[in-house]
Tab-separated table of C-alpha atoms (C1' of nucleotides) in Angstrom:
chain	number	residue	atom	x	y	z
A	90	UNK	CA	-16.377	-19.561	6.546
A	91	UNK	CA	-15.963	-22.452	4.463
A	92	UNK	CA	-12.225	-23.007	3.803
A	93	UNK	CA	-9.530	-20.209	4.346
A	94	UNK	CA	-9.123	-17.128	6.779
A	95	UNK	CA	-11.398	-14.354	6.977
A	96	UNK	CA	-9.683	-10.904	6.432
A	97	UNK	CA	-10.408	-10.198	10.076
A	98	UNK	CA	-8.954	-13.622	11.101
A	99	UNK	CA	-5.571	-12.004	9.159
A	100	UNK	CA	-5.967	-8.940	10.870
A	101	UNK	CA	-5.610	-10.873	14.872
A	102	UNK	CA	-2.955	-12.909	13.494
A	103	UNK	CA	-0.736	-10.285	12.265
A	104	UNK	CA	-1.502	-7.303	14.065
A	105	UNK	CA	-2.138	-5.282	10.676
A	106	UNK	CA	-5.024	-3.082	10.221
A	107	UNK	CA	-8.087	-4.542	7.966
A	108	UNK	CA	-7.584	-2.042	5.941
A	109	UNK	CA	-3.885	-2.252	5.742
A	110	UNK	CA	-4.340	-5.639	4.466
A	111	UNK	CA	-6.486	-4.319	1.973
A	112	UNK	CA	-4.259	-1.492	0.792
A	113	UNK	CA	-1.356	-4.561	0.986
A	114	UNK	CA	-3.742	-6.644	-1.787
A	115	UNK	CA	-3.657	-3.459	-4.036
A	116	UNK	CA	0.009	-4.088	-4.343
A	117	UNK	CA	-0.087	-7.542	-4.800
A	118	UNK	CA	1.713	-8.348	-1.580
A	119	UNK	CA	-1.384	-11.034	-1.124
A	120	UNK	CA	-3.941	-11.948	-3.770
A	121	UNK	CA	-7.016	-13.788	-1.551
A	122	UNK	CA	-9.230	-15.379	-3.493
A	123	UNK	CA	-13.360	-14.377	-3.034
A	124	UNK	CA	-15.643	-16.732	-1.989
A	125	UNK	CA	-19.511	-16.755	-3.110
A	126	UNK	CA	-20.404	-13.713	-1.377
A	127	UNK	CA	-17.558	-11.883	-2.603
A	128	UNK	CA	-15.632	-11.430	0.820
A	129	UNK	CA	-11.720	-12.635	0.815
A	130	UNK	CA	-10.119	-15.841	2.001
A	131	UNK	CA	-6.623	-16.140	2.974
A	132	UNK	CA	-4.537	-19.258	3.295
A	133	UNK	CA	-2.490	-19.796	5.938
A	134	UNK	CA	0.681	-18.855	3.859
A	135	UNK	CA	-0.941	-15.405	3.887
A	136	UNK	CA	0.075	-15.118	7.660
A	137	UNK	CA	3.785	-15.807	6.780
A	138	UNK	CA	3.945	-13.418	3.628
A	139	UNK	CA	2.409	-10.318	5.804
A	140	UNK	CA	4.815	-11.042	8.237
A	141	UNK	CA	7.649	-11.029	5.302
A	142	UNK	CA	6.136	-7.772	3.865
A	143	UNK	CA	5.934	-6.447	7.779
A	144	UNK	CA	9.610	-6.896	8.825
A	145	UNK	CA	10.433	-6.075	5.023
A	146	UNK	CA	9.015	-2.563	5.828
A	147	UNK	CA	11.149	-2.489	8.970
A	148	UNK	CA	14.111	-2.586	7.056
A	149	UNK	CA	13.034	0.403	5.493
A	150	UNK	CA	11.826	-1.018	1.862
A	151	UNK	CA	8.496	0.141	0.465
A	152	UNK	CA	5.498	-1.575	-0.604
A	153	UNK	CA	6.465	-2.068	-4.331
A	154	UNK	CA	9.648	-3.215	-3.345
A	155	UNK	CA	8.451	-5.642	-1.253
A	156	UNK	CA	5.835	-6.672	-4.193
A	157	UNK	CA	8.561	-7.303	-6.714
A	158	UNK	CA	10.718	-8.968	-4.164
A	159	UNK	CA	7.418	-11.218	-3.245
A	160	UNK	CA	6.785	-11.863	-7.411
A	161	UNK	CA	9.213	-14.235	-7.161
A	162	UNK	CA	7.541	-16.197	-4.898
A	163	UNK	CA	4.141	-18.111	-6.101
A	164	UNK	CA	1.323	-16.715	-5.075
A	165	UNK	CA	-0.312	-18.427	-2.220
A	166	UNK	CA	2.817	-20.001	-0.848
A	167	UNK	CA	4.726	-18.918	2.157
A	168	UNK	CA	8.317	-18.225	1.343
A	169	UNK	CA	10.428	-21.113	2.272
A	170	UNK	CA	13.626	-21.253	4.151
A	171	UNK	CA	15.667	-20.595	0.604
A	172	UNK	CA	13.631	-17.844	-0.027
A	173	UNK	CA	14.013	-15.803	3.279
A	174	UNK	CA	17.600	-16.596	3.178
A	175	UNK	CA	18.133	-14.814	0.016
A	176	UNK	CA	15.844	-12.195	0.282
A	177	UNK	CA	17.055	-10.992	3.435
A	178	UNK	CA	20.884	-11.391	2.146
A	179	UNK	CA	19.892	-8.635	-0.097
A	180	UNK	CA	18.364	-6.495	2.496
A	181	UNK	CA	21.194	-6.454	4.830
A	182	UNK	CA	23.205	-5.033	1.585
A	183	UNK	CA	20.808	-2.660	1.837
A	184	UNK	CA	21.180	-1.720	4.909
A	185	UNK	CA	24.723	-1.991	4.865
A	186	UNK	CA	24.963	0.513	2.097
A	187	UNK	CA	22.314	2.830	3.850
A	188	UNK	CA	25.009	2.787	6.843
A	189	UNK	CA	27.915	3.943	4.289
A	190	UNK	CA	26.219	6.777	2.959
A	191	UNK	CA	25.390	8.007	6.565
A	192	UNK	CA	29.061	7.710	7.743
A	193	UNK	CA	30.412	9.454	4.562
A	194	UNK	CA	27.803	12.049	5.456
A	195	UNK	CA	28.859	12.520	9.204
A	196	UNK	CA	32.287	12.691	8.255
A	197	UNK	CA	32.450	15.343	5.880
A	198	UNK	CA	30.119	17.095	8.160
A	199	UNK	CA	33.273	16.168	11.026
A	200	UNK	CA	34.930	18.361	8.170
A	201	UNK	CA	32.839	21.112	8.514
A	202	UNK	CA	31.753	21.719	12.080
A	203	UNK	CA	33.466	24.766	13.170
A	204	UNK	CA	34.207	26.074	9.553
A	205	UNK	CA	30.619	27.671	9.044
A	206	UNK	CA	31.521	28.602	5.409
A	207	UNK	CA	28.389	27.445	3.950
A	208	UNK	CA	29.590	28.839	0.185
A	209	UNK	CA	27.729	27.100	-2.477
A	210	UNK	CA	30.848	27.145	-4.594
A	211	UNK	CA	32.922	25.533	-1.550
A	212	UNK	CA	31.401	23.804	0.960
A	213	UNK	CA	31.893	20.103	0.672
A	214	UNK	CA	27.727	19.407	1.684
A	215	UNK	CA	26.398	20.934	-1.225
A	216	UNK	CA	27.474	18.369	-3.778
A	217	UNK	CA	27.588	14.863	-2.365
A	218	UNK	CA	26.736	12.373	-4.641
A	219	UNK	CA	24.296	10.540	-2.268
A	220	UNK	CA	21.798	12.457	-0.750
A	221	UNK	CA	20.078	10.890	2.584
A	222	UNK	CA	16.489	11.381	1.422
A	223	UNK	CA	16.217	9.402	-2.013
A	224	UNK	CA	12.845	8.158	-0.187
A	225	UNK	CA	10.106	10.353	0.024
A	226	UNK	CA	8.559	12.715	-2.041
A	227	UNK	CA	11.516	15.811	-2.073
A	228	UNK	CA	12.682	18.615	-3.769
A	229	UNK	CA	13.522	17.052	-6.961
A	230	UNK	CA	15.268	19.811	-8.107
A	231	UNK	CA	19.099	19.202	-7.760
A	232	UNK	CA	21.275	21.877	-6.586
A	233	UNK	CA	23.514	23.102	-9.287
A	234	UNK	CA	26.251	24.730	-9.248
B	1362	UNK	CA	13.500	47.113	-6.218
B	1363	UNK	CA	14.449	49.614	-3.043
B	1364	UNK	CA	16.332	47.556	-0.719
B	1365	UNK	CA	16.691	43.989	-0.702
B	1366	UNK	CA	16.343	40.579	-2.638
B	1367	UNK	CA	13.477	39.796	-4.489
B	1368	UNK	CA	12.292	35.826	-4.446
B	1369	UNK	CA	13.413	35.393	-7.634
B	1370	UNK	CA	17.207	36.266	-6.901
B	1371	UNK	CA	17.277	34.272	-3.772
B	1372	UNK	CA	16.013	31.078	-5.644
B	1373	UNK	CA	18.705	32.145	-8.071
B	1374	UNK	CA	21.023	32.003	-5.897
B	1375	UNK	CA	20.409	29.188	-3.489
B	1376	UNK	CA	19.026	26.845	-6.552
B	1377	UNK	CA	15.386	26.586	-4.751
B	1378	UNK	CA	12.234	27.064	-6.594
B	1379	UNK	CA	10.383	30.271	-6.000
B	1380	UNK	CA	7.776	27.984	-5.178
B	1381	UNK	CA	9.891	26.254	-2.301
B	1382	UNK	CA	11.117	29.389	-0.706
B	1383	UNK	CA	7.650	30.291	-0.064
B	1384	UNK	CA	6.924	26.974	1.219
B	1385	UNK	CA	9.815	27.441	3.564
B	1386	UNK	CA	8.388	30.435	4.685
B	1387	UNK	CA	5.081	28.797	5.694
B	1388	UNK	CA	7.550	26.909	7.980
B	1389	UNK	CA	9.194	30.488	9.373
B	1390	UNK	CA	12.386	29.290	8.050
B	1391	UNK	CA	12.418	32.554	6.207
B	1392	UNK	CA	10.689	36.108	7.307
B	1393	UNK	CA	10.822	38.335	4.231
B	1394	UNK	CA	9.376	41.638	4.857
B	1395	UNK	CA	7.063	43.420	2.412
B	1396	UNK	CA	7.550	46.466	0.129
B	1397	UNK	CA	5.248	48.715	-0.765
B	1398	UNK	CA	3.795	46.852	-4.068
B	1399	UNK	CA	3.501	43.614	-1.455
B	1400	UNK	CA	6.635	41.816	-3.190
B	1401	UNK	CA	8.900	39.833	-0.327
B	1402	UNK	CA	12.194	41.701	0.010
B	1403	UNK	CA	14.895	39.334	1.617
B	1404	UNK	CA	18.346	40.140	2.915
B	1405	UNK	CA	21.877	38.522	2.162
B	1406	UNK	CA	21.793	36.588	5.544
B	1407	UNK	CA	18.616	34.631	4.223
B	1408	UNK	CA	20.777	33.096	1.414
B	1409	UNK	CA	22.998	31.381	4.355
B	1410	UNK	CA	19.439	30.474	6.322
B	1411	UNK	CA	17.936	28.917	2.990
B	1412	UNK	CA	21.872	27.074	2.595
B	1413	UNK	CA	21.692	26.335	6.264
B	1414	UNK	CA	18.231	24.443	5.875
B	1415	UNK	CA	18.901	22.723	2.258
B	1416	UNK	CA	22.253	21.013	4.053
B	1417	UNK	CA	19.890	19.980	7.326
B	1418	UNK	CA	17.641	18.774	4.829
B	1419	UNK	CA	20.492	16.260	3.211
B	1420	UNK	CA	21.252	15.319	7.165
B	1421	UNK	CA	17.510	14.015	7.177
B	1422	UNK	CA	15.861	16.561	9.167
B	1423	UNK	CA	12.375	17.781	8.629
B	1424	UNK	CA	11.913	21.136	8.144
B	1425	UNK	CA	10.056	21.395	11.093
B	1426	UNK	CA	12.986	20.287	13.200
B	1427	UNK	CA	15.027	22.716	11.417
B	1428	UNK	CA	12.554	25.501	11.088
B	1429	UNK	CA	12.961	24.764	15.521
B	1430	UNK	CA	16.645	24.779	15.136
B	1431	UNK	CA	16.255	27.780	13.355
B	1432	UNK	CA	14.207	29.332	15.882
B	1433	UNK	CA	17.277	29.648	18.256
B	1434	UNK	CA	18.495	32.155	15.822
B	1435	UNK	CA	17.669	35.885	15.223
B	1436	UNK	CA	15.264	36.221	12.184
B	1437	UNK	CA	16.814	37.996	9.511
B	1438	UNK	CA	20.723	37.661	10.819
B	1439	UNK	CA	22.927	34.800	9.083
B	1440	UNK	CA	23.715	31.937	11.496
B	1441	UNK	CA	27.084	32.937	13.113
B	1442	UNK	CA	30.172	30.519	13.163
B	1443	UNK	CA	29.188	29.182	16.843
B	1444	UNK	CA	25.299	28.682	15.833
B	1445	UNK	CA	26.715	26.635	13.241
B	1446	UNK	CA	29.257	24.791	15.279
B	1447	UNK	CA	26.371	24.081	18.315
B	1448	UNK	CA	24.006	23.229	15.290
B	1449	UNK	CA	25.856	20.685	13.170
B	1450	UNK	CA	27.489	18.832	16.350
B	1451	UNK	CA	23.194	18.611	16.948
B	1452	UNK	CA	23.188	16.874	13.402
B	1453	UNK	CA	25.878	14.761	13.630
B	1454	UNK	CA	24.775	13.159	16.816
B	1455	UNK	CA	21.232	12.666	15.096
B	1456	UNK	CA	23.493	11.094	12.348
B	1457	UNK	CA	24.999	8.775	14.746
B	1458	UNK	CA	21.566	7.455	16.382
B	1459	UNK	CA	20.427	6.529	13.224
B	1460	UNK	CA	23.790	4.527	12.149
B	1461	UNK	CA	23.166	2.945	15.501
B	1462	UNK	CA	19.493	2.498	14.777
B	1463	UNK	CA	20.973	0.519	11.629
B	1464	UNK	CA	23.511	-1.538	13.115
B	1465	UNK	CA	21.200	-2.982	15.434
B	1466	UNK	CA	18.981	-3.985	12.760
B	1467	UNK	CA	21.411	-5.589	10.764
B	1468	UNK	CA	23.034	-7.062	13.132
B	1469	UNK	CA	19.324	-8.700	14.425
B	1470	UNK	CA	19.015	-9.829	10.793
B	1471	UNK	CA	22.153	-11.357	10.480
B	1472	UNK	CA	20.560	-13.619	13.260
B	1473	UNK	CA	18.211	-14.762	10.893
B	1474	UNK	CA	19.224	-15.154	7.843
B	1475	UNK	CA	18.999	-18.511	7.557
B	1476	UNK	CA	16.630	-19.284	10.325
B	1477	UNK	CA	13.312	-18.497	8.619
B	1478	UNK	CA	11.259	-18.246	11.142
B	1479	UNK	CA	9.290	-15.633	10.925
B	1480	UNK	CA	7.589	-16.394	13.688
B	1481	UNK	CA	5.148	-13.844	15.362
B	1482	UNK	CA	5.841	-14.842	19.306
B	1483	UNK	CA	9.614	-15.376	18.685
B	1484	UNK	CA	11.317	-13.844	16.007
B	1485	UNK	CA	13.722	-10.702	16.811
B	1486	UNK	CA	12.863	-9.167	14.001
B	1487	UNK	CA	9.090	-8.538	15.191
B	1488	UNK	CA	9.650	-6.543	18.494
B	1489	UNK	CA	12.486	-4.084	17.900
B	1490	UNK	CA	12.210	-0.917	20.064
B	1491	UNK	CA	13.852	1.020	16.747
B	1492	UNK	CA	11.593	1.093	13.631
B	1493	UNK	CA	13.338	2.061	10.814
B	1494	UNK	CA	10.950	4.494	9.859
B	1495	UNK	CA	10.182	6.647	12.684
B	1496	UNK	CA	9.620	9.171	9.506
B	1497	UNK	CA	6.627	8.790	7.110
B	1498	UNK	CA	3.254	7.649	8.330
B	1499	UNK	CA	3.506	4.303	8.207
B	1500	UNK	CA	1.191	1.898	10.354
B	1501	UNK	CA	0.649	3.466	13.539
B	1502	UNK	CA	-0.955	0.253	14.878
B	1503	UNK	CA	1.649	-0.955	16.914
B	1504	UNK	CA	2.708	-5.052	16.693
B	1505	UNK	CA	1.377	-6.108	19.958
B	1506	UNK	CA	2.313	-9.734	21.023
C	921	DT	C1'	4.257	55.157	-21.235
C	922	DT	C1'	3.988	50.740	-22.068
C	923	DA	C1'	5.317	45.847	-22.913
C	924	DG	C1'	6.573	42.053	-20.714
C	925	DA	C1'	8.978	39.917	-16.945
C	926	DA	C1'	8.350	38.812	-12.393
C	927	DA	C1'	5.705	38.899	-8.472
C	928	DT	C1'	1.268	37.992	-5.724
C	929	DT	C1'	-2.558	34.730	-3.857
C	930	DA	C1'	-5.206	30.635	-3.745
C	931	DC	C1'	-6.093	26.292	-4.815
C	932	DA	C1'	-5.363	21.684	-7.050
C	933	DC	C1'	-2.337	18.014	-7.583
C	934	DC	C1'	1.616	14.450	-6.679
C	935	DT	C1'	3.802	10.296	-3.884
C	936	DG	C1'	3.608	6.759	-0.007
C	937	DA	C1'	1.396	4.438	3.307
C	938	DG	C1'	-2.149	4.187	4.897
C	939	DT	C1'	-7.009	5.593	7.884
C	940	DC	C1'	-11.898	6.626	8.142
C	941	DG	C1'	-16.742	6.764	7.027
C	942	DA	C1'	-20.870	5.857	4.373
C	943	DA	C1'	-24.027	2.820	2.453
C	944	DG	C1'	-25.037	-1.465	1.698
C	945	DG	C1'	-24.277	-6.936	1.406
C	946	DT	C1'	-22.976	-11.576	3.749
C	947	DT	C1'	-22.279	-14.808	7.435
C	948	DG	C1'	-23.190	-17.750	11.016
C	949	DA	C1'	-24.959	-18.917	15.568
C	950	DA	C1'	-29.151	-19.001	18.454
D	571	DT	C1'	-35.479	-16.425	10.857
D	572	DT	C1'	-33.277	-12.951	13.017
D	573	DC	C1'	-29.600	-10.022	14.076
D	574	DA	C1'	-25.084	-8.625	15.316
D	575	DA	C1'	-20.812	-8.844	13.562
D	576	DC	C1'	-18.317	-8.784	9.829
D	577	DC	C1'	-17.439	-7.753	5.075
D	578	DT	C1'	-17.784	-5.024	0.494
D	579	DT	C1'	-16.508	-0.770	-2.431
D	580	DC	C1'	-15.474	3.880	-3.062
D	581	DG	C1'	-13.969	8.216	-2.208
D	582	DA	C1'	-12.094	11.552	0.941
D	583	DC	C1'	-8.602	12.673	4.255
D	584	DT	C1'	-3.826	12.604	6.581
D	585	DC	C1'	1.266	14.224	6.494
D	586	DA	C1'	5.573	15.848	4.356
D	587	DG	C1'	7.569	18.309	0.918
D	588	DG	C1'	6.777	20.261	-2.385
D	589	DT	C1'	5.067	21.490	-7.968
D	590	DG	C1'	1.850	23.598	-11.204
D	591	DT	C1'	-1.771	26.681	-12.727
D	592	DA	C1'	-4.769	30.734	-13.077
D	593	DA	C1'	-5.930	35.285	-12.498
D	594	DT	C1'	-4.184	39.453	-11.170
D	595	DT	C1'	-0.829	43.041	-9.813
D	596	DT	C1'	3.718	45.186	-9.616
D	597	DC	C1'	8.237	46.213	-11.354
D	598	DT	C1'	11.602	47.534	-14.680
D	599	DA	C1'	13.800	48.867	-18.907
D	600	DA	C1'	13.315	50.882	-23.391
DNA sequence: TTAGAAATTACACCTGAGTCGAAGGTTGAA
DNA sequence: TTCAACCTTCGACTCAGGTGTAATTTCTAA
């Protein structure tokens, strides 16, 4: 074993998937170092920054979010009390605006229940400036017109 | 052309790709029929379907789930006023679960910002019945304890 | 009639967030 | 020393929602 946590050890601790935690390295969410055999050691702080990157995902952020938000932090050190505190400041923003865009979307649907126009020149659906789905892979054609 | 829209005048008209209305037909959102050459001949009321799924799209539905909405719905007629009506009072309740879904969330984070936790056994962040993303394939492995 | 636009199918490819399996290497306790 | 358990890499596969390409056929207007 000699000094740090196996990736399995990881794995118990946080409930994520071996090869989750792999797939989590590729994104620099943790960067273990390799002992003489070649096989990956955690530290402790590992635990904590999964768990960031875990309830991070939760919140509806991807990976590479996550990563950028984490490059702030030095590697190998679980974010402190300062850190969270920010970070997750900035997620409820995001969260809060995610809630804005749904409500203008239910009420200009409101608007439209029981017209059943559906015109592409008219209807007030066709052309909203936010769309629900800027996640995921879409149509990334935008309706014209 | 003997009857009918060809794909090209439908993805004219709607703003789809060709490419995407036959997509959406692997889904039965759309049932062209054939003519003689093989060429998909569509009627006017599949412009309102292909309207009809782009706008359940923007609500956040899969085209599965609207493709079963659809279903409800005789193939090759337009969606009348009351489909519509039942239909998008469907959506906005769907709307409103998810705000909810979001609230909840925030409102547990605003909990913790500032406490830092981020503790496995105790923090409210780790054992929410709502995941934000129910959509996707994310990790199926649930957080257990 | 004939050029060329538009249609057809089938298959490969893309993102995101992973999972799974194969084939082989390392670790650590008895 | 042995041997199971664990670890390594790599590539393929998943799902949604499509896009792009190739080879071929059909349609339409001059």
């Amino acid at each position: 074993m000699q000094g740090g946590l196996t990736i399995g050890d990881l794995a118990e601790r946080t409930g994520l998937a071996v090869s989750a935690i792999r797939f989590y390295e590729t994104h620099g969410i943790v960067q273990p170092v390799r002992n003489a055999g070649g096989h990956r050691r955690y530290g402790r702080p590992d635990i904590r920054r999964l768990s960031f990157a875990m309830i991070a995902q939760k919140l509806g952020f991807s990976l590479s979010e996550i990563a950028a938000e984490m490059a702030d932090l030095p590697a190998h050190q679980a974010p402190s009390k300062a850190d969270w505190t920010r970070v997750s400041e900035r997620m409820r923003d995001g969260i809060n605006d995610r809630i804005a865009q749904l409500e203008r979307l239910r009420d200009r649907l409101d608007g439209c229940i029981g017209c059943g126009c559906l015109s592409l020149d008219t209807c007030a659906l066709y052309n909203p400036d936010d769309t629900l789905a800027g996640e995921g892979s879409g149509p990334r054609k935008l309706i014209r017109d």
